Each structure stands twice: as structure tokens, then as C-alpha cells.
Amino acid sequence: MLPFLSKSELAIIHNAWTLQLETDPNILLQKAEMALKKYGMNVVVANELANYKDVVVMVTSSGRTTVSRSSKEEDLEVQLTDLLVKMHSENIAQPNS
């Protein structure tokens, strides 16, 4: 289950990352990287419409991280949220961020 976030916390998250849902897997990562640069995001969560509940790719300026669930019982959103929280915590802990 996701924790409750205040409007100010959601605003901080919204300003740091975005979601990219695509139906064409051939251009998914290209569009995610373009969105990363165009909107000045720290991370773009990219996923295909066909398997958005099973696998996502987190695109950052330093690379890509694939998050996938290993079973139907596993919750992809929990894994994704945990990783985003970890990345955000590391980012704000850096000087000059």
C-alpha cells in the first residue's frame, strides 16, 4: 500500500519525475529520454500499454533501470515506489541538489 502524500509532497514528486505510457515499444525509450531532457526531469517511468502492470523502465540521465514483477501476486507499484523513494533520498542528500 502506498503512503498518503500531502499536496506539497505530490508537487515535489511531480516536479522531479514523470510517467511515459506508450503503445509502440520501438519508440518508448526514445520518447522517455526526450521527455527527460525536454522537461528537465530527474526520472521518467516508461512503460508499454500492453504490459504496464508487469514491467516498467526508469530512465535517468545516468541510465535505465528495469523494474518487473516476478509473479502475478507481486505488486509492481510497491517496487517502483520503493525505488523512486530511494533515488529521491539519494538525490536530495547530494550537495547542490
mmCIF file of C-alpha atoms in Angstrom, residues 10-73:
data_model
loop_
_atom_site.group_PDB
_atom_site.id
_atom_site.type_symbol
_atom_site.label_atom_id
_atom_site.label_comp_id
_atom_site.label_asym_id
_atom_site.label_seq_id
_atom_site.Cartn_x
_atom_site.Cartn_y
_atom_site.Cartn_z
ATOM 1 C CA LEU A 10 2.985 15.369 -4.546
ATOM 2 C CA ALA A 11 4.125 18.653 -6.077
ATOM 3 C CA ILE A 12 7.738 17.852 -5.222
ATOM 4 C CA ILE A 13 7.420 14.398 -6.773
ATOM 5 C CA HIS A 14 5.628 15.759 -9.864
ATOM 6 C CA ASN A 15 8.415 18.273 -10.423
ATOM 7 C CA ALA A 16 11.061 15.537 -10.213
ATOM 8 C CA TRP A 17 9.663 12.749 -12.402
ATOM 9 C CA THR A 18 7.070 11.934 -14.998
ATOM 10 C CA LEU A 19 5.361 8.861 -16.456
ATOM 11 C CA GLN A 20 5.563 7.889 -20.112
ATOM 12 C CA LEU A 21 2.987 5.330 -21.316
ATOM 13 C CA GLU A 22 3.414 4.200 -24.910
ATOM 14 C CA THR A 23 1.742 1.737 -27.255
ATOM 15 C CA ASP A 24 4.729 1.399 -29.614
ATOM 16 C CA PRO A 25 7.648 -0.401 -27.904
ATOM 17 C CA ASN A 26 10.031 0.678 -30.661
ATOM 18 C CA ILE A 27 9.854 4.334 -29.631
ATOM 19 C CA LEU A 28 9.140 4.019 -25.900
ATOM 20 C CA LEU A 29 12.654 4.601 -24.561
ATOM 21 C CA GLN A 30 13.427 7.214 -27.190
ATOM 22 C CA LYS A 31 10.370 9.226 -26.138
ATOM 23 C CA ALA A 32 11.230 8.746 -22.461
ATOM 24 C CA GLU A 33 14.738 10.110 -22.991
ATOM 25 C CA MET A 34 13.352 13.050 -24.961
ATOM 26 C CA ALA A 35 10.881 13.808 -22.140
ATOM 27 C CA LEU A 36 13.718 13.617 -19.609
ATOM 28 C CA LYS A 37 15.606 16.337 -21.465
ATOM 29 C CA LYS A 38 12.652 18.426 -22.645
ATOM 30 C CA TYR A 39 11.005 18.778 -19.248
ATOM 31 C CA GLY A 40 14.169 18.704 -17.119
ATOM 32 C CA MET A 41 13.003 15.680 -15.147
ATOM 33 C CA ASN A 42 15.196 13.548 -12.904
ATOM 34 C CA VAL A 43 13.456 10.324 -13.912
ATOM 35 C CA VAL A 44 10.871 9.166 -16.426
ATOM 36 C CA VAL A 45 8.962 5.975 -15.694
ATOM 37 C CA ALA A 46 8.356 4.429 -19.108
ATOM 38 C CA ASN A 47 6.011 1.544 -19.761
ATOM 39 C CA GLU A 48 4.118 -0.073 -22.585
ATOM 40 C CA LEU A 49 0.353 -0.161 -22.563
ATOM 41 C CA ALA A 50 0.453 -3.909 -23.298
ATOM 42 C CA ASN A 51 2.379 -4.823 -20.118
ATOM 43 C CA TYR A 52 2.245 -1.763 -17.869
ATOM 44 C CA LYS A 53 1.290 -3.876 -14.839
ATOM 45 C CA ASP A 54 4.265 -6.202 -15.281
ATOM 46 C CA VAL A 55 7.305 -4.157 -16.296
ATOM 47 C CA VAL A 56 8.469 -0.530 -16.350
ATOM 48 C CA VAL A 57 11.746 1.129 -17.266
ATOM 49 C CA MET A 58 13.017 4.023 -15.174
ATOM 50 C CA VAL A 59 15.058 6.338 -17.396
ATOM 51 C CA THR A 60 17.506 8.802 -15.805
ATOM 52 C CA SER A 61 20.409 10.845 -17.109
ATOM 53 C CA SER A 62 22.735 8.131 -15.808
ATOM 54 C CA GLY A 63 20.963 5.156 -17.372
ATOM 55 C CA ARG A 64 17.975 2.835 -17.333
ATOM 56 C CA THR A 65 16.603 0.549 -14.646
ATOM 57 C CA THR A 66 14.033 -2.113 -15.463
ATOM 58 C CA VAL A 67 11.548 -2.971 -12.723
ATOM 59 C CA SER A 68 9.445 -6.075 -13.244
ATOM 60 C CA ARG A 69 7.374 -8.331 -11.124
ATOM 61 C CA SER A 70 8.379 -11.957 -10.938
ATOM 62 C CA SER A 71 4.881 -13.277 -10.211
ATOM 63 C CA LYS A 72 1.278 -12.154 -10.638
ATOM 64 C CA GLU A 73 0.963 -11.867 -6.852
#
